[in-house]
Amino acid sequence: MRENVMNLEVVLADGTIIKTAGLKGRSRKTSAGYNLTNLFVGQEGTLGIITEATLKLHATPEAVLSAVAPFKDFQGAVNATVAIMQSGLPVARIEFLDEKMVDACNRFSKLDLDVAPTLFLEFHGSKSNIETQGQIAEETCKSYECLKFNFATDPEKRSELWKARHSAWYAAQALKPGSKGYSTDVCVPISALPDIVTFAKDELKRLSLLGPIVGHVGDGNFHVFVIVDPKNPKDMELVHEYSVALAREALRVNGTVTGEHGIGLGKKKLLVEEFGPSGINTMKAIKQALDPLNILNPGKVL
Amino acid sequence: MRENVMNLEVVLADGTIIKTAGLKGRSRKTSAGYNLTNLFVGQEGTLGIITEATLKLHATPEAVLSAVAPFKDFQGAVNATVAIMQSGLPVARIEFLDEKMVDACNRFSKLDLDVAPTLFLEFHGSKSNIETQGQIAEETCKSYECLKFNFATDPEKRSELWKARHSAWYAAQALKPGSKGYSTDVCVPISALPDIVTFAKDELKRLSLLGPIVGHVGDGNFHVFVIVDPKNPKDMELVHEYSVALAREALRVNGTVTGEHGIGLGKKKLLVEEFGPSGINTMKAIKQALDPLNILNPGKVL
């Protein structure tokens, strides 16, 4: 998302209105002054209130190919992901569901996908080159022992293929009636994914928690949808312990405690562990400079 | 460049050392706290001194196709650029030389390129799809009346095709022995490129300046290499007048006064015009918070 934001209108703590990339700026790049745009994206309302955004638009691709590839194990799925990205193929989306999530989706969306760690892929391009891209992806997945490789280019079949991914959140919650999903959100270097996913599964076992997994594997970002009863304090304690353990493991392997959900209240302590006192003090200096009375979403992030 | 920086080690004004994306962070994305990495990229040493950078690596593509396409006029070259980018073709580089620059390159590098506004293109991909990409690019350029479309995939011929672009800076300076190049650096929405390039050429005529043009057209960023005698005060006065007029025209069409070279000393007044007093005050508040004694590259940017 971040890279698609070209300009923001922001209301500052003292009521001043600024445009982060210049009063009228909407060029694709700029090196004029400090990069305020990226400072205000993701600050969770603690530095200013975003009231308008200028976004980069992307053309609708001429052709789209979707594919679903179940693998014998997660390591194979990650190896295939790395190989596809290194091949220079312009992969548009590459998502992962673990076997538990596939099982949940089969039940919820009445599908009959192989219950296995599965990659969901999407390629964008011209009609003439999209099938070549699909073939290369298929060869790559097969060389890492994927069990099968189903693909489609027409919109209906494509949406059928991606159905499981799109309803994953609801499918996970449907595993236990009355429960809610609590989503973890770490991001690590892709090479560290297999080990940390193993860690994530082992910890689920240790704490007797149910948690299907969805990953934006191309980014090294994944979510365990821990299924809990929010009214049960024991459940909430366990899921908190789990989330913290997973975040610390992410830090150990050079990752981050949050890939996309942000810090909020829950991960403030972990942010200190990620940046150390000096990094946090730098952020605090910026917060103090822009919001000296601490009136913008107070208590969050820092 | 900016999007390839994953983490920075920065020495702050008080000697503190921070890592902008966490103590060990090297994941492809993060939403942990404020985006310090992008704040410190491009601050021209005024907020901190960068002593280490963690960069995103990209795989060497399996195959590369280079192409050179001269056009009847600049409008055609821009239209082709927009069409190629909208087609979803994963274009890796798309650069422009105007007819004066091509002429200079012919003389300097002993080439016989058509003296016309010319696009230099590069596509990355697999062996099997790179030629399809080239064909689509060729069809697109031809539908905007390019005069010819020369392309190559083997490394020697490719470097021959790009020779003009690579030595453009030296070719421009060789136009007038003893002269130096002064490069302007505006960036505008791509739709505004044809008009502002016409403006840039008209102003060159009005001020009797010599200035071949090179553009990173895919970004809307272009440079006029104004050829001047740096010891001649009249020359320097004219080139300053020219650069300011071009920057103000860029602002008028929703662009920026600098696409990649930065503000330094020369464009401080223009930065105020681009951001207005409120935007500048926001930047000053950040500068004051991080460098209260103003010891880091004082006098620059703000």
Coordinates of C-alpha atoms in Angstrom, one line a residue:
Chain A
M1 CA 0.0 0.0 0.0
R2 CA 2.7 2.4 1.2
E3 CA 4.3 2.6 -2.2
N4 CA 1.1 3.6 -3.9
V5 CA 0.5 6.7 -1.8
M6 CA 1.6 9.8 -3.7
N7 CA 0.4 12.6 -1.4
L8 CA -1.7 13.0 1.8
E9 CA -3.7 15.9 3.3
V10 CA -3.0 15.8 7.0
V11 CA -4.5 17.8 9.8
L12 CA -1.8 18.4 12.5
A13 CA -2.3 18.6 16.2
D14 CA -2.6 22.4 16.1
G15 CA -5.2 22.4 13.3
T16 CA -2.7 23.2 10.6
I17 CA -3.4 21.4 7.3
I18 CA -0.5 20.2 5.2
K19 CA 0.0 18.2 2.0
T20 CA 2.8 15.8 2.6
A21 CA 4.1 15.8 -1.0
G22 CA 3.6 19.4 -1.7
L23 CA 0.5 21.6 -2.2
K24 CA -0.5 20.0 -5.5
G25 CA 2.2 17.3 -5.9
R26 CA 1.3 14.1 -7.7
S27 CA 4.4 13.1 -9.5
R28 CA 5.6 9.5 -9.4
K29 CA 8.8 10.4 -7.6
T30 CA 10.2 13.4 -5.7
S31 CA 13.2 14.2 -3.6
A32 CA 12.0 17.6 -2.4
G33 CA 12.7 17.9 1.4
Y34 CA 11.8 15.3 4.0
N35 CA 9.6 12.4 3.0
L36 CA 6.5 13.4 5.0
T37 CA 4.2 11.1 3.0
N38 CA 5.9 7.9 4.3
L39 CA 6.1 9.4 7.8
F40 CA 2.3 9.9 7.9
V41 CA 1.4 6.5 6.4
G42 CA 1.2 4.0 9.2
Q43 CA 1.5 6.4 12.1
E44 CA -1.8 5.2 13.4
G45 CA -3.2 8.7 13.9
T46 CA -0.6 9.7 16.5
L47 CA 1.1 12.4 14.4
G48 CA -1.8 13.8 12.4
I49 CA -5.2 12.9 10.9
I50 CA -5.2 11.9 7.3
T51 CA -8.2 13.6 5.5
E52 CA -7.3 13.0 1.8
A53 CA -5.0 10.7 -0.1
T54 CA -3.6 10.8 -3.6
L55 CA -3.0 7.3 -4.8
K56 CA -1.0 5.8 -7.7
L57 CA -3.4 4.0 -10.1
H58 CA -2.5 0.8 -11.9
A59 CA -3.9 -0.2 -15.2
T60 CA -6.2 -3.3 -15.2
P61 CA -4.0 -6.0 -16.8
E62 CA -5.1 -7.3 -20.2
A63 CA -5.0 -10.9 -18.9
V64 CA -4.9 -12.6 -15.5
L65 CA -3.9 -16.1 -14.7
S66 CA -4.7 -17.6 -11.3
A67 CA -3.3 -20.9 -10.0
V68 CA -3.6 -23.1 -6.9
A69 CA -0.8 -25.5 -6.0
P70 CA -0.9 -27.8 -3.0
F71 CA 2.5 -29.0 -1.7
K72 CA 3.7 -32.0 0.2
D73 CA 5.1 -29.7 2.9
F74 CA 5.6 -26.0 3.7
Q75 CA 9.3 -26.0 2.9
G76 CA 8.4 -26.9 -0.7
A77 CA 5.9 -24.1 -0.9
V78 CA 8.5 -21.6 0.3
N79 CA 11.2 -22.9 -2.0
A80 CA 8.8 -22.6 -4.9
T81 CA 7.9 -19.0 -3.8
V82 CA 11.6 -18.0 -3.6
A83 CA 12.3 -19.6 -7.0
I84 CA 9.4 -17.9 -8.7
M85 CA 10.4 -14.5 -7.3
Q86 CA 14.0 -15.0 -8.3
S87 CA 13.1 -16.1 -11.8
G88 CA 12.0 -12.5 -12.6
L89 CA 8.4 -13.6 -13.2
P90 CA 6.2 -10.6 -12.5
V91 CA 4.1 -12.4 -9.9
A92 CA 1.2 -10.2 -8.8
R93 CA 0.0 -12.2 -5.8
I94 CA 1.4 -15.2 -4.0
E95 CA -0.5 -16.3 -0.9
F96 CA -0.3 -19.3 1.3
L97 CA -2.8 -21.4 3.3
D98 CA -1.7 -24.1 5.6
E99 CA -3.4 -27.5 5.6
K100 CA -5.6 -26.6 8.6
M101 CA -6.8 -23.5 6.8
V102 CA -7.5 -25.4 3.6
D103 CA -9.5 -27.9 5.6
A104 CA -11.5 -25.1 7.2
C105 CA -12.1 -23.5 3.8
N106 CA -13.2 -26.9 2.3
R107 CA -15.9 -27.1 5.1
F108 CA -16.9 -23.5 5.0
S109 CA -17.0 -22.9 1.2
K110 CA -17.9 -26.5 0.2
L111 CA -14.7 -27.1 -1.8
D112 CA -12.7 -30.2 -2.3
L113 CA -9.1 -28.8 -2.3
D114 CA -6.3 -31.2 -1.3
V115 CA -5.7 -30.8 2.5
A116 CA -2.1 -29.7 2.2
P117 CA 0.0 -26.5 2.4
T118 CA -1.1 -24.6 -0.6
L119 CA 0.1 -21.6 -2.7
F120 CA -2.4 -19.3 -4.4
L121 CA -0.8 -17.4 -7.3
E122 CA -1.9 -14.7 -9.6
F123 CA 0.0 -13.4 -12.7
H124 CA -0.9 -10.3 -14.7
G125 CA 0.2 -9.6 -18.3
S126 CA -0.8 -9.6 -21.9
K127 CA -2.9 -12.4 -23.4
S128 CA 0.1 -13.6 -25.3
N129 CA 2.5 -14.0 -22.4
I130 CA 0.3 -14.9 -19.5
E131 CA 0.2 -18.6 -20.3
T132 CA 4.0 -18.7 -20.6
Q133 CA 4.1 -17.2 -17.1
G134 CA 1.7 -19.9 -15.9
Q135 CA 3.8 -22.6 -17.5
I136 CA 7.0 -21.4 -15.8
A137 CA 5.3 -21.1 -12.5
E138 CA 3.9 -24.7 -12.9
E139 CA 7.3 -26.1 -13.8
T140 CA 8.8 -24.3 -10.8
C141 CA 6.2 -25.6 -8.4
K142 CA 6.5 -29.1 -9.8
S143 CA 10.3 -29.1 -9.3
Y144 CA 9.5 -28.5 -5.6
E145 CA 7.1 -31.4 -5.6
C146 CA 3.8 -29.7 -5.6
L147 CA 1.0 -32.3 -5.7
K148 CA -0.9 -30.6 -8.5
F149 CA -1.1 -27.2 -10.3
N150 CA -4.6 -26.0 -11.3
F151 CA -4.9 -22.8 -13.2
A152 CA -7.4 -20.7 -15.0
T153 CA -7.6 -17.4 -16.9
D154 CA -11.3 -16.8 -17.2
P155 CA -12.8 -14.7 -14.4
E156 CA -15.3 -17.2 -13.2
K157 CA -12.9 -20.1 -12.8
R158 CA -10.3 -17.7 -11.3
S159 CA -12.7 -16.6 -8.6
E160 CA -13.6 -20.2 -7.9
L161 CA -9.8 -21.0 -7.5
W162 CA -9.3 -18.1 -5.1
K163 CA -12.6 -18.7 -3.2
A164 CA -10.8 -20.5 -0.3
R165 CA -8.3 -17.6 0.2
H166 CA -11.0 -15.0 0.1
S167 CA -13.2 -16.6 2.7
A168 CA -10.4 -17.8 4.9
W169 CA -11.1 -15.5 7.8
Y170 CA -14.8 -16.6 8.0
A171 CA -13.9 -20.2 7.4
A172 CA -11.4 -20.1 10.3
Q173 CA -14.0 -18.6 12.7
A174 CA -16.6 -21.2 11.6
L175 CA -14.3 -24.0 13.0
K176 CA -15.6 -23.2 16.5
P177 CA -19.1 -21.8 16.7
G178 CA -19.2 -18.6 18.9
S179 CA -15.5 -18.1 18.6
K180 CA -13.6 -15.2 17.2
G181 CA -10.3 -15.1 15.3
Y182 CA -7.3 -13.3 16.8
S183 CA -4.7 -12.7 14.1
T184 CA -1.0 -12.6 14.7
D185 CA 1.0 -10.5 12.2
V186 CA 4.8 -11.1 12.0
C187 CA 7.0 -10.6 8.9
V188 CA 10.4 -12.2 8.5
P189 CA 13.0 -12.6 5.8
I190 CA 11.6 -15.2 3.4
S191 CA 14.5 -17.6 4.1
A192 CA 13.4 -17.6 7.8
L193 CA 9.8 -18.5 7.0
P194 CA 10.0 -22.4 7.2
D195 CA 11.6 -22.3 10.6
I196 CA 9.3 -19.7 12.1
V197 CA 6.1 -21.4 10.7
T198 CA 7.3 -24.6 12.3
F199 CA 7.8 -22.7 15.6
A200 CA 4.3 -21.2 15.2
K201 CA 2.8 -24.7 14.8
D202 CA 4.8 -26.1 17.7
E203 CA 3.7 -23.3 20.0
L204 CA 0.0 -23.9 19.0
K205 CA 0.4 -27.5 20.1
R206 CA 2.2 -26.6 23.3
L207 CA -0.6 -24.2 24.3
S208 CA -3.4 -26.4 22.9
L209 CA -4.6 -23.6 20.6
L210 CA -6.3 -23.9 17.3
G211 CA -4.8 -21.6 14.7
P212 CA -4.9 -22.0 10.9
I213 CA -2.3 -20.0 9.0
V214 CA -2.5 -17.6 6.1
G215 CA 0.6 -16.1 4.6
H216 CA 1.6 -13.3 2.2
V217 CA 4.6 -15.5 1.5
G218 CA 6.2 -13.3 -1.1
D219 CA 6.7 -10.7 1.6
G220 CA 7.6 -13.1 4.4
N221 CA 4.4 -12.0 6.2
F222 CA 2.0 -14.5 7.7
H223 CA -0.9 -14.6 10.1
V224 CA -2.0 -17.3 12.5
F225 CA -5.7 -16.9 13.0
V226 CA -6.0 -18.2 16.6
I227 CA -9.5 -19.3 17.3
V228 CA -10.6 -18.2 20.7
D229 CA -13.6 -17.5 22.9
P230 CA -13.2 -13.8 23.6
K231 CA -15.3 -14.2 26.8
N232 CA -12.9 -16.8 28.2
P233 CA -10.1 -15.1 30.1
K234 CA -7.9 -18.2 29.9
D235 CA -8.2 -18.2 26.2
M236 CA -7.3 -14.6 26.0
E237 CA -4.3 -15.1 28.2
L238 CA -3.0 -18.0 26.1
V239 CA -3.5 -16.1 22.8
H240 CA -1.6 -13.2 24.3
E241 CA 1.3 -15.5 25.4
Y242 CA 1.3 -17.0 21.9
S243 CA 1.3 -13.8 20.1
V244 CA 4.2 -12.4 22.2
A245 CA 6.3 -15.6 21.8
L246 CA 5.8 -15.5 18.0
A247 CA 6.7 -11.8 17.8
R248 CA 9.9 -12.4 19.8
E249 CA 10.8 -15.3 17.5
A250 CA 10.3 -13.0 14.5
L251 CA 12.7 -10.5 16.1
R252 CA 15.2 -13.3 16.7
V253 CA 15.3 -14.1 13.0
N254 CA 15.6 -10.5 11.9
G255 CA 11.9 -9.9 11.3
T256 CA 9.4 -7.4 12.6
V257 CA 6.6 -7.7 15.2
T258 CA 4.1 -6.4 12.8
G259 CA 4.0 -6.7 9.0
E260 CA 0.9 -4.7 8.3
H261 CA -1.5 -4.4 11.4
G262 CA 0.5 -1.9 13.4
I263 CA 1.5 -1.4 17.0
G264 CA -1.6 0.1 18.7
L265 CA -1.7 -0.7 22.4
G266 CA -0.9 -4.4 22.3
K267 CA 2.6 -4.3 20.8
K268 CA 4.1 -1.2 22.5
K269 CA 6.5 -3.3 24.6
L270 CA 7.5 -5.4 21.6
L271 CA 8.2 -2.2 19.6
V272 CA 10.8 -1.2 22.3
E273 CA 12.4 -4.7 21.8
E274 CA 12.5 -4.2 18.0
F275 CA 14.0 -0.7 18.0
G276 CA 15.8 -0.5 21.3
P277 CA 15.7 2.7 23.5
S278 CA 17.5 4.9 20.9
G279 CA 15.1 4.1 18.1
I280 CA 12.1 4.6 20.4
N281 CA 13.5 7.9 21.6
T282 CA 13.8 9.1 18.0
M283 CA 10.2 8.3 17.4
K284 CA 9.2 10.0 20.6
A285 CA 11.2 13.1 19.6
I286 CA 9.1 13.3 16.4
K287 CA 5.9 12.7 18.2
Q288 CA 6.8 15.4 20.7
A289 CA 7.7 17.8 17.9
L290 CA 4.4 17.3 16.0
D291 CA 2.0 16.7 18.9
P292 CA 3.5 18.4 22.0
L293 CA 0.2 18.2 24.0
N294 CA -0.2 14.5 23.1
I295 CA -3.8 14.9 21.9
L296 CA -3.6 12.6 18.8
N297 CA -4.6 9.0 19.6
P298 CA -2.8 9.3 22.9
G299 CA -1.2 6.2 24.4
K300 CA -0.9 4.3 21.1
V301 CA 2.3 3.2 19.4
L302 CA 4.8 4.8 21.8
Chain B
M1 CA 16.2 3.6 -4.9
R2 CA 14.0 4.5 -2.0
E3 CA 11.9 1.4 -2.2
N4 CA 15.0 -0.8 -2.1
V5 CA 16.2 0.4 1.3
M6 CA 15.2 -2.0 4.0
N7 CA 17.1 -0.6 7.0
L8 CA 19.7 2.1 7.8
E9 CA 22.2 2.7 10.5
V10 CA 22.1 6.4 11.3
V11 CA 24.3 8.5 13.6
L12 CA 22.1 11.2 15.1
A13 CA 23.2 14.7 16.1
D14 CA 23.9 13.7 19.7
G15 CA 26.0 10.8 18.6
T16 CA 23.3 8.2 19.3
I17 CA 23.3 5.3 16.8
I18 CA 19.9 4.0 15.6
K19 CA 18.7 1.4 13.1
T20 CA 15.7 2.9 11.3
A21 CA 13.9 -0.4 10.7
G22 CA 14.7 -2.1 14.0
L23 CA 18.0 -3.3 15.6
K24 CA 18.2 -6.3 13.2
G25 CA 15.2 -5.7 10.8
R26 CA 15.5 -6.9 7.3
S27 CA 12.0 -8.0 6.4
R28 CA 10.4 -6.9 3.1
K29 CA 7.7 -5.0 4.9
T30 CA 6.9 -3.7 8.4
S31 CA 4.4 -1.4 10.0
A32 CA 6.2 -1.2 13.4
G33 CA 6.2 2.4 14.6
Y34 CA 7.1 5.4 12.5
N35 CA 8.7 4.9 9.1
L36 CA 12.2 6.2 10.0
T37 CA 13.8 4.5 7.1
N38 CA 12.1 6.7 4.5
L39 CA 12.5 9.8 6.7
F40 CA 16.3 9.3 6.6
V41 CA 16.5 8.4 2.9
G42 CA 16.9 11.7 1.0
Q43 CA 17.3 14.0 4.0
E44 CA 20.7 15.2 2.6
G45 CA 22.5 14.6 5.9
T46 CA 20.5 17.2 7.7
L47 CA 18.8 14.8 10.2
G48 CA 21.5 12.2 10.6
I49 CA 24.5 10.6 9.0
I50 CA 23.9 7.3 7.3
T51 CA 26.7 4.8 8.1
E52 CA 25.2 1.5 6.9
A53 CA 22.4 0.5 4.6
T54 CA 20.5 -2.8 4.2
L55 CA 19.3 -3.1 0.6
K56 CA 16.7 -5.3 -1.1
L57 CA 18.5 -7.5 -3.7
H58 CA 16.9 -8.3 -7.0
A59 CA 17.7 -11.5 -9.0
T60 CA 19.5 -11.1 -12.3
P61 CA 16.9 -11.7 -14.9
E62 CA 17.2 -14.8 -17.0
A63 CA 16.9 -12.8 -20.2
V64 CA 17.1 -9.1 -21.1
L65 CA 15.8 -7.3 -24.2
S66 CA 17.0 -3.8 -25.1
A67 CA 15.4 -1.7 -27.7
V68 CA 15.9 1.8 -29.3
A69 CA 12.9 3.5 -30.9
P70 CA 13.2 7.0 -32.6
F71 CA 9.9 8.9 -32.9
K72 CA 8.6 11.6 -35.3
D73 CA 7.9 13.8 -32.3
F74 CA 8.1 13.8 -28.4
Q75 CA 4.3 13.5 -28.1
G76 CA 4.5 10.1 -29.9
A77 CA 7.3 8.9 -27.6
V78 CA 5.3 9.9 -24.5
N79 CA 2.1 8.3 -25.8
A80 CA 4.0 5.1 -26.4
T81 CA 5.5 5.2 -22.9
V82 CA 2.1 5.6 -21.3
A83 CA 0.6 2.8 -23.5
I84 CA 3.5 0.5 -22.7
M85 CA 3.1 1.1 -18.9
Q86 CA -0.7 0.7 -19.1
S87 CA -0.4 -2.5 -21.0
G88 CA 1.0 -4.2 -17.9
L89 CA 4.3 -5.0 -19.6
P90 CA 6.9 -5.3 -16.9
V91 CA 9.2 -2.6 -18.4
A92 CA 12.5 -2.5 -16.5
R93 CA 13.8 0.8 -17.9
I94 CA 12.4 3.4 -20.2
E95 CA 14.5 6.4 -21.0
F96 CA 14.3 9.3 -23.4
L97 CA 16.8 11.4 -25.4
D98 CA 15.7 14.4 -27.4
E99 CA 17.0 15.0 -30.9
K100 CA 19.7 17.3 -29.7
M101 CA 21.0 14.7 -27.3
V102 CA 20.9 12.0 -29.9
D103 CA 22.9 14.3 -32.2
A104 CA 25.5 14.9 -29.5
C105 CA 25.8 11.2 -28.8
N106 CA 26.2 10.4 -32.5
R107 CA 29.2 12.8 -32.6
F108 CA 30.7 11.7 -29.3
S109 CA 30.2 7.9 -29.5
K110 CA 30.5 7.7 -33.3
L111 CA 27.0 6.3 -33.7
D112 CA 24.5 6.8 -36.6
L113 CA 21.2 6.9 -34.7
D114 CA 18.3 8.7 -36.3
V115 CA 18.4 12.3 -35.1
A116 CA 14.9 12.2 -33.5
P117 CA 13.3 12.0 -30.1
T118 CA 14.2 8.5 -29.0
L119 CA 13.1 6.0 -26.4
F120 CA 15.5 3.5 -24.9
L121 CA 13.8 0.5 -23.5
E122 CA 14.7 -2.6 -21.5
F123 CA 12.7 -5.6 -20.6
H124 CA 13.6 -8.4 -18.1
G125 CA 12.1 -11.8 -18.0
S126 CA 12.5 -15.4 -19.0
K127 CA 13.9 -16.5 -22.3
S128 CA 10.5 -17.7 -23.4
N129 CA 8.6 -14.5 -22.8
I130 CA 11.2 -11.8 -23.4
E131 CA 10.6 -11.7 -27.1
T132 CA 6.9 -11.5 -26.7
Q133 CA 7.4 -8.5 -24.5
G134 CA 9.6 -7.0 -27.2
Q135 CA 7.0 -7.6 -29.9
I136 CA 4.3 -5.9 -27.8
A137 CA 6.5 -3.0 -27.2
E138 CA 7.3 -2.8 -30.9
E139 CA 3.7 -2.9 -31.9
T140 CA 2.9 -0.2 -29.4
C141 CA 5.7 2.1 -30.5
K142 CA 4.7 1.6 -34.1
S143 CA 1.1 2.5 -33.4
Y144 CA 2.5 5.8 -32.2
E145 CA 4.5 6.2 -35.4
C146 CA 8.0 5.4 -34.2
L147 CA 10.4 5.6 -37.2
K148 CA 12.0 2.2 -36.4
F149 CA 12.4 -0.2 -33.6
N150 CA 15.8 -1.9 -33.2
F151 CA 16.1 -4.5 -30.5
A152 CA 18.6 -7.1 -29.2
T153 CA 18.9 -9.7 -26.5
D154 CA 22.6 -10.6 -26.6
P155 CA 24.8 -8.6 -24.2
E156 CA 27.1 -7.0 -26.8
K157 CA 24.4 -5.7 -29.1
R158 CA 22.4 -4.6 -26.1
S159 CA 25.3 -2.5 -24.8
E160 CA 25.8 -1.1 -28.3
L161 CA 22.1 0.0 -28.4
W162 CA 22.3 1.7 -24.9
K163 CA 25.7 3.3 -25.7
A164 CA 24.2 6.6 -26.5
R165 CA 22.2 6.8 -23.2
H166 CA 25.2 5.7 -21.1
S167 CA 27.5 8.4 -22.4
A168 CA 24.9 11.2 -22.8
W169 CA 26.4 13.3 -20.0
Y170 CA 29.9 13.4 -21.6
A171 CA 28.4 13.7 -25.1
A172 CA 26.5 16.8 -24.0
Q173 CA 29.6 18.4 -22.5
A174 CA 31.6 17.7 -25.6
L175 CA 29.3 19.9 -27.6
K176 CA 31.2 23.0 -26.4
P177 CA 34.8 22.4 -25.4
G178 CA 35.7 23.8 -22.0
S179 CA 32.0 23.8 -20.9
K180 CA 30.2 22.0 -18.1
G181 CA 26.8 20.6 -17.9
Y182 CA 24.2 22.0 -15.4
S183 CA 21.4 19.5 -14.9
T184 CA 17.9 20.6 -14.2
D185 CA 15.7 17.9 -12.4
V186 CA 12.0 18.3 -12.4
C187 CA 9.4 15.5 -12.2
V188 CA 5.8 15.9 -13.3
P189 CA 2.7 13.6 -13.9
I190 CA 3.4 11.8 -17.1
S191 CA 0.4 13.4 -18.8
A192 CA 2.1 16.8 -18.3
L193 CA 5.4 15.8 -19.9
P194 CA 4.8 16.8 -23.5
D195 CA 3.7 20.4 -22.5
I196 CA 6.5 20.9 -20.0
V197 CA 9.2 19.6 -22.4
T198 CA 7.9 22.1 -25.1
F199 CA 8.1 24.8 -22.4
A200 CA 11.7 23.7 -21.6
K201 CA 12.7 23.9 -25.3
D202 CA 11.0 27.3 -25.8
E203 CA 12.8 28.7 -22.7
L204 CA 16.1 27.4 -24.0
K205 CA 15.5 29.4 -27.2
R206 CA 14.3 32.5 -25.4
L207 CA 17.5 32.6 -23.3
S208 CA 19.8 31.4 -26.1
L209 CA 20.9 28.4 -24.1
L210 CA 22.1 25.0 -25.4
G211 CA 20.4 22.1 -23.5
P212 CA 20.0 18.6 -24.7
I213 CA 17.4 16.6 -22.8
V214 CA 17.4 13.2 -21.1
G215 CA 14.3 11.8 -19.4
H216 CA 13.3 9.0 -17.2
V217 CA 10.0 9.2 -18.9
G218 CA 8.3 6.3 -17.1
D219 CA 8.6 8.4 -13.9
G220 CA 7.8 11.8 -15.5
N221 CA 11.3 12.9 -14.5
F222 CA 13.6 14.6 -17.0
H223 CA 16.9 16.6 -17.1
V224 CA 17.9 19.4 -19.3
F225 CA 21.7 19.3 -19.5
V226 CA 22.3 23.0 -19.9
I227 CA 25.8 23.5 -21.4
V228 CA 27.5 26.5 -19.8
D229 CA 30.9 28.0 -19.2
P230 CA 31.1 27.9 -15.4
K231 CA 33.5 30.9 -15.4
N232 CA 31.1 33.1 -17.3
P233 CA 28.8 34.9 -14.7
K234 CA 26.3 35.7 -17.5
D235 CA 26.0 32.0 -18.4
M236 CA 25.5 31.1 -14.7
E237 CA 22.9 33.8 -14.3
L238 CA 21.0 32.6 -17.3
V239 CA 21.1 28.9 -16.3
H240 CA 19.8 29.9 -12.8
E241 CA 16.9 31.8 -14.4
Y242 CA 16.2 28.8 -16.6
S243 CA 16.3 26.3 -13.8
V244 CA 13.9 28.4 -11.7
A245 CA 11.5 28.9 -14.5
L246 CA 11.4 25.2 -15.3
A247 CA 10.9 24.3 -11.6
R248 CA 8.0 26.8 -11.3
E249 CA 6.4 25.3 -14.5
A250 CA 6.7 21.9 -12.9
L251 CA 4.9 23.1 -9.8
R252 CA 2.2 24.6 -12.0
V253 CA 1.5 21.2 -13.6
N254 CA 1.4 19.4 -10.2
G255 CA 5.0 18.2 -10.3
T256 CA 8.0 18.6 -8.0
V257 CA 11.1 20.9 -8.2
T258 CA 13.4 17.9 -7.9
G259 CA 12.8 14.3 -8.9
E260 CA 16.1 12.9 -7.6
H261 CA 18.8 15.4 -7.1
G262 CA 17.5 17.0 -3.9
I263 CA 17.2 20.6 -2.5
G264 CA 20.7 21.4 -1.2
L265 CA 21.2 25.2 -1.2
G266 CA 19.9 26.0 -4.7
K267 CA 16.3 25.0 -4.4
K268 CA 15.4 26.1 -0.8
K269 CA 13.1 28.9 -2.0
L270 CA 11.5 26.6 -4.4
L271 CA 10.8 24.0 -1.7
V272 CA 8.9 26.7 0.2
E273 CA 6.8 27.3 -3.0
E274 CA 6.2 23.5 -3.3
F275 CA 5.1 22.9 0.3
G276 CA 3.9 26.3 1.5
P277 CA 4.7 27.6 5.0
S278 CA 2.8 24.9 6.9
G279 CA 4.6 22.0 5.1
I280 CA 8.0 23.7 5.6
N281 CA 7.2 24.3 9.3
T282 CA 6.4 20.6 9.7
M283 CA 9.8 19.8 8.2
K284 CA 11.5 22.4 10.5
A285 CA 9.8 20.9 13.6
I286 CA 11.3 17.5 12.7
K287 CA 14.7 19.1 12.0
Q288 CA 14.6 21.0 15.3
A289 CA 13.6 17.8 17.2
L290 CA 16.4 15.7 15.8
D291 CA 19.1 18.3 15.4
P292 CA 18.4 21.1 18.0
L293 CA 21.9 22.7 17.7
N294 CA 21.7 22.6 13.8
I295 CA 25.1 20.9 13.4
L296 CA 24.1 18.5 10.7
N297 CA 24.8 19.9 7.2
P298 CA 23.6 23.3 8.4
G299 CA 21.9 25.6 5.9
K300 CA 20.8 22.9 3.5
V301 CA 17.3 21.9 2.5
L302 CA 15.4 24.1 5.0

